[in-house]
Tab-separated table of C-alpha atoms in Angstrom:
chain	number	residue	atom	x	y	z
A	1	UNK	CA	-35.381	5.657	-10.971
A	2	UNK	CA	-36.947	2.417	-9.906
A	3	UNK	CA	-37.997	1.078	-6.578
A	4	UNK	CA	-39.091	-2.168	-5.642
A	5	UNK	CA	-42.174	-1.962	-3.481
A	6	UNK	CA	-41.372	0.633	-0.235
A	7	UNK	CA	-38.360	2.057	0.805
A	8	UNK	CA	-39.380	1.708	4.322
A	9	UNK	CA	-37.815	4.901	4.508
A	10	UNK	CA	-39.058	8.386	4.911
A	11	UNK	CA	-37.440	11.927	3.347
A	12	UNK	CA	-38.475	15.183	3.115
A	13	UNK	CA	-39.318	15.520	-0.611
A	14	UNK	CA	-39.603	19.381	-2.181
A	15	UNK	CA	-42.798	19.576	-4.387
A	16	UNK	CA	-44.292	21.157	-6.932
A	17	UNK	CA	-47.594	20.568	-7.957
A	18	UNK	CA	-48.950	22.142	-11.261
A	19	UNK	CA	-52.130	21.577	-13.382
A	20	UNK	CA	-53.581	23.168	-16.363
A	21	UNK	CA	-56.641	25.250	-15.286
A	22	UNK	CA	-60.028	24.393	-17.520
A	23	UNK	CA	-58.196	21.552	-19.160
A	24	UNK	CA	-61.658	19.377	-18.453
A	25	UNK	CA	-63.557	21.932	-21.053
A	26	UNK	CA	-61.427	21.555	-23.881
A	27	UNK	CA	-61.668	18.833	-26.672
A	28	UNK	CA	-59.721	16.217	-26.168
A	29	UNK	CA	-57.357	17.212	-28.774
A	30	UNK	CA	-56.841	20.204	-27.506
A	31	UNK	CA	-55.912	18.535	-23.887
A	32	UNK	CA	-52.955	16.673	-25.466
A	33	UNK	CA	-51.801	19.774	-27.329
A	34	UNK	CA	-51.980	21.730	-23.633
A	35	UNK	CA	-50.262	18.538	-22.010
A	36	UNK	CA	-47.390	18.374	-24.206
A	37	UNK	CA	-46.862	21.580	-24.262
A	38	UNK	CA	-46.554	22.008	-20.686
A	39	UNK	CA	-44.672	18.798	-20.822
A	40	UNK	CA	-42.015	20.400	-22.960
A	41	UNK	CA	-41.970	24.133	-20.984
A	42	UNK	CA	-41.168	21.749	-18.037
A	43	UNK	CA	-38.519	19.545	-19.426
A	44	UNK	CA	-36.776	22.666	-20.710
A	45	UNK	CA	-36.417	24.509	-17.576
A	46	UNK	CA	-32.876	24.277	-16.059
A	47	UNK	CA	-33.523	22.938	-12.603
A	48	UNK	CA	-35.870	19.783	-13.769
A	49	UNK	CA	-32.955	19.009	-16.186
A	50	UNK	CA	-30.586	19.581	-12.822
A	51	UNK	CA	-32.112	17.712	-10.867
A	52	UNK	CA	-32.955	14.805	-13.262
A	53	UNK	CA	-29.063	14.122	-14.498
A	54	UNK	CA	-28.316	14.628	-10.885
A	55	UNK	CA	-31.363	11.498	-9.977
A	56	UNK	CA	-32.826	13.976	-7.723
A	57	UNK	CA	-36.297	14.501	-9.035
A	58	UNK	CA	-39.378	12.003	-9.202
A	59	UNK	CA	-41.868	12.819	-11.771
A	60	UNK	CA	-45.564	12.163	-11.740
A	61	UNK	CA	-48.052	12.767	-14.604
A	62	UNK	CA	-51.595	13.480	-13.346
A	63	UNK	CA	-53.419	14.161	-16.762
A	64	UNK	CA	-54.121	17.174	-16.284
A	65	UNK	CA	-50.413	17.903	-14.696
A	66	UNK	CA	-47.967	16.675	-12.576
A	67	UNK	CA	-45.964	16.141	-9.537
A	68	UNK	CA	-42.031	17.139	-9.369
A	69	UNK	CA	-40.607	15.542	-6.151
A	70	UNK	CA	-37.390	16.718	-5.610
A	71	UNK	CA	-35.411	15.856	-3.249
A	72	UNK	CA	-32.269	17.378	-2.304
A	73	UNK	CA	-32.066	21.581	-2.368
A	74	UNK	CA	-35.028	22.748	-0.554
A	75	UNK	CA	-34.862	25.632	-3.357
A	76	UNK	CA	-35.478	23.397	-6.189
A	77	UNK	CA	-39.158	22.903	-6.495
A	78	UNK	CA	-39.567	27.468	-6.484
A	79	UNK	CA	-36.821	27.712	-8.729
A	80	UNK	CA	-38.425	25.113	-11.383
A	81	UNK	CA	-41.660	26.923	-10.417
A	82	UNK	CA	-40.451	30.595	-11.266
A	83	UNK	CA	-38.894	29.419	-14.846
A	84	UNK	CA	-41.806	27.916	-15.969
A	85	UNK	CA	-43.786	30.742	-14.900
A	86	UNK	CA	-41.467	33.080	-16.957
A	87	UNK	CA	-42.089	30.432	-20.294
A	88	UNK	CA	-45.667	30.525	-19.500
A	89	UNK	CA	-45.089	33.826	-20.558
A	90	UNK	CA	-44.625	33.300	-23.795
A	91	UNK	CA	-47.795	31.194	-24.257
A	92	UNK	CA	-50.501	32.818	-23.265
A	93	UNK	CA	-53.224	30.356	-24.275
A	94	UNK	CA	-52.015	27.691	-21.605
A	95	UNK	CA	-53.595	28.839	-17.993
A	96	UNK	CA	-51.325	26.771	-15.260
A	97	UNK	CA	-51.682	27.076	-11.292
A	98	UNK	CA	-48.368	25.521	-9.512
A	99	UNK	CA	-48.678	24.744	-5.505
A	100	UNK	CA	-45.598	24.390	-3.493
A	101	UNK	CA	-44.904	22.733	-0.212
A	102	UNK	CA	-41.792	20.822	1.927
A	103	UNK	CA	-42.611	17.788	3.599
A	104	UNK	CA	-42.309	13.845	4.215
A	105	UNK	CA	-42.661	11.343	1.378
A	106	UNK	CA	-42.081	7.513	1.206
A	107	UNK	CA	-41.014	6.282	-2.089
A	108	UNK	CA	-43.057	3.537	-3.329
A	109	UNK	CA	-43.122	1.997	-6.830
A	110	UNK	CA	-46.442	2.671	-8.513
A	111	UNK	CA	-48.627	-0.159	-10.937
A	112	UNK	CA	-46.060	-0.051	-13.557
A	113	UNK	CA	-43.453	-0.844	-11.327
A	114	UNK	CA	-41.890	3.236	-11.474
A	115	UNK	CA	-40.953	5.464	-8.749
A	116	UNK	CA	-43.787	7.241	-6.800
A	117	UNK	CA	-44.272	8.693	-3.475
A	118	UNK	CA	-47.054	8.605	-0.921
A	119	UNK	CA	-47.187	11.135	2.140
A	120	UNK	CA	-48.562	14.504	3.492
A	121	UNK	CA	-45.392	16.030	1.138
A	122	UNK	CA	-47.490	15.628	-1.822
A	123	UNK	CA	-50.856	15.235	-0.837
A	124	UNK	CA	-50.279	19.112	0.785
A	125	UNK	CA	-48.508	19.970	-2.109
A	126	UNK	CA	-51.856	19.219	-4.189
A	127	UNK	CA	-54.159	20.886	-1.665
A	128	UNK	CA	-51.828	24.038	-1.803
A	129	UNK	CA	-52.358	24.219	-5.551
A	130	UNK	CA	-56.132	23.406	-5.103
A	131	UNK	CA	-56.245	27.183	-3.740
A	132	UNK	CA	-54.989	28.619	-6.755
A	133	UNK	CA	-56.021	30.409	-10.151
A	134	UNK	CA	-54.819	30.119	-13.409
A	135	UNK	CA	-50.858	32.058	-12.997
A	136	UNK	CA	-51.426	31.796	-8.958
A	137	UNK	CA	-47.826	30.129	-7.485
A	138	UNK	CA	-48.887	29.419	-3.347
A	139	UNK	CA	-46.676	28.226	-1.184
A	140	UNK	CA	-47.308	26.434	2.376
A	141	UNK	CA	-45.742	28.278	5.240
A	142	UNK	CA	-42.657	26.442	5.684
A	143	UNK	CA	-41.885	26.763	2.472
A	144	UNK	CA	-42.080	30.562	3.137
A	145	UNK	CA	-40.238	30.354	5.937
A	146	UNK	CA	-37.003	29.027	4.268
A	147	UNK	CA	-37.560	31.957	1.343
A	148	UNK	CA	-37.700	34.227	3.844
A	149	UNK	CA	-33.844	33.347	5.006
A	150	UNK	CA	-33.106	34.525	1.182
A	151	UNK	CA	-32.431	38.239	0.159
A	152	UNK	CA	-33.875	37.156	-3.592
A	153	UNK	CA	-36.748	35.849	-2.639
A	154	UNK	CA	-37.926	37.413	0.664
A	155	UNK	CA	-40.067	40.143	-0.599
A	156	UNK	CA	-41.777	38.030	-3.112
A	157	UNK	CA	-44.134	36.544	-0.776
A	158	UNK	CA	-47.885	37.401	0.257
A	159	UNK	CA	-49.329	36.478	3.323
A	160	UNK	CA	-52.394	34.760	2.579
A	161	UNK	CA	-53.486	33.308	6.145
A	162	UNK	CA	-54.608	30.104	7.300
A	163	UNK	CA	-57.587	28.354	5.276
A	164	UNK	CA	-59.200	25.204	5.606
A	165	UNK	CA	-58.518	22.546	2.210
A	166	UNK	CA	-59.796	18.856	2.374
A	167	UNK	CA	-60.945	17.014	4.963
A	168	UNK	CA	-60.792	19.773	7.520
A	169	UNK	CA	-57.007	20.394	7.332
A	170	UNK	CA	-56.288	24.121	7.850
A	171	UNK	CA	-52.739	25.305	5.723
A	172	UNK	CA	-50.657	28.743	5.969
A	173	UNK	CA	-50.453	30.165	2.488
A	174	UNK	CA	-48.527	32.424	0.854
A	175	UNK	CA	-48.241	33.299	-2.926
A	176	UNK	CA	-45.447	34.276	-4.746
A	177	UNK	CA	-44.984	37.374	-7.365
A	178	UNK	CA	-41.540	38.435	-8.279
A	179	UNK	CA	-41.820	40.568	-10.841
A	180	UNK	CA	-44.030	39.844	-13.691
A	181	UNK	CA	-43.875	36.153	-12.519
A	182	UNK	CA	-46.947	34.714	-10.750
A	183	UNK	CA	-50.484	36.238	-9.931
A	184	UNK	CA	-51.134	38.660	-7.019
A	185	UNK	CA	-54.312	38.573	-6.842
A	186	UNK	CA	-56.008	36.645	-3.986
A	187	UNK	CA	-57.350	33.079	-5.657
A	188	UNK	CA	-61.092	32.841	-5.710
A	189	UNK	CA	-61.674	29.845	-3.484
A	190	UNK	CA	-59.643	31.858	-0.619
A	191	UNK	CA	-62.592	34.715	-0.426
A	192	UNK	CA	-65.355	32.841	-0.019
């Protein structure tokens, strides 16, 4: 998916942000092992191949991570989120936090000329994750608020309250458990 410069045009993009938690204390051949393997857990799941042969999704490395825009079924981003929780599973030695949030994007073509996005849908999507621990899935509140319209997925959410993130912005969170998926625990950075 390529873009020219700006769409001039703004959508509400569904994202989910995930990084790998103490990826800046291992050697650096250990980072690309951890990369590529979340890499591949990712590209396996059944909703980022969805969304990709459908051109919904916009992906963005961040080194350490990355950004999944999608943007058509406001389910998308905690469906991808929940199956690569359950392949996390399976490898214990790679710690991942995953931050969820709804909101308005602009697409814009980054230095290399490839799709990108700027806007509070993926700058909040970061700060949600900020909040988390290693296995922690948070969620903003309006993200929350359209789980809560769905039988599945209603009682896997935990109030979390309001707490302040960068620059003085306060955000609802909630985090998400269903069943072994996720971490229940409150994150550290929430009770200080």
């Amino acid at each position: 998916m390529r873009v020219d410069r700006s769409s001039g045009v703004y959508e509400m993009a569904h994202v989910l942000f995930m990084d790998i938690v103490g990826y800046s204390r291992e050697p650096i051949d250990r980072q690309t092992e951890l990369v590529s393997l979340l890499q591949e857990i990712v590209r396996e799941t059944a909703e980022f191949r969805r969304a990709l042969g459908q051109d919904e999704l916009i992906s963005l490395p961040t080194g350490d991570g990355m950004g999944l825009v999608f943007l058509r079924d406001p389910l998308s981003h905690v469906k991808c989120a929940s199956e690569i929780a359950a392949a996390l599973q399976r490898h214990r030695t790679l710690s991942v936090r995953m931050g969820i949030h709804t909101g308005p994007v602009q697409r814009h073509a980054d230095i290399r000329g490839e799709a990108n996005v700027v806007g509070n849908g993926i700058n909040t999507a970061q700060r949600v994750m900020d909040c988390g621990d290693a296995g922690h899935i948070l969620l903003s509140r309006n993200v929350a608020e359209v789980l809560d319209q769905f039988t599945d997925w209603r009682d896997c959410l935990q109030d979390l309250g309001d707490h302040e993130v960068k620059h003085g912005t306060r955000i609802h969170l909630y985090s998400l458990t269903k069943g072994s998926l996720g971490n229940g625990a409150v994150p550290r950075k929430l009770l200080l």
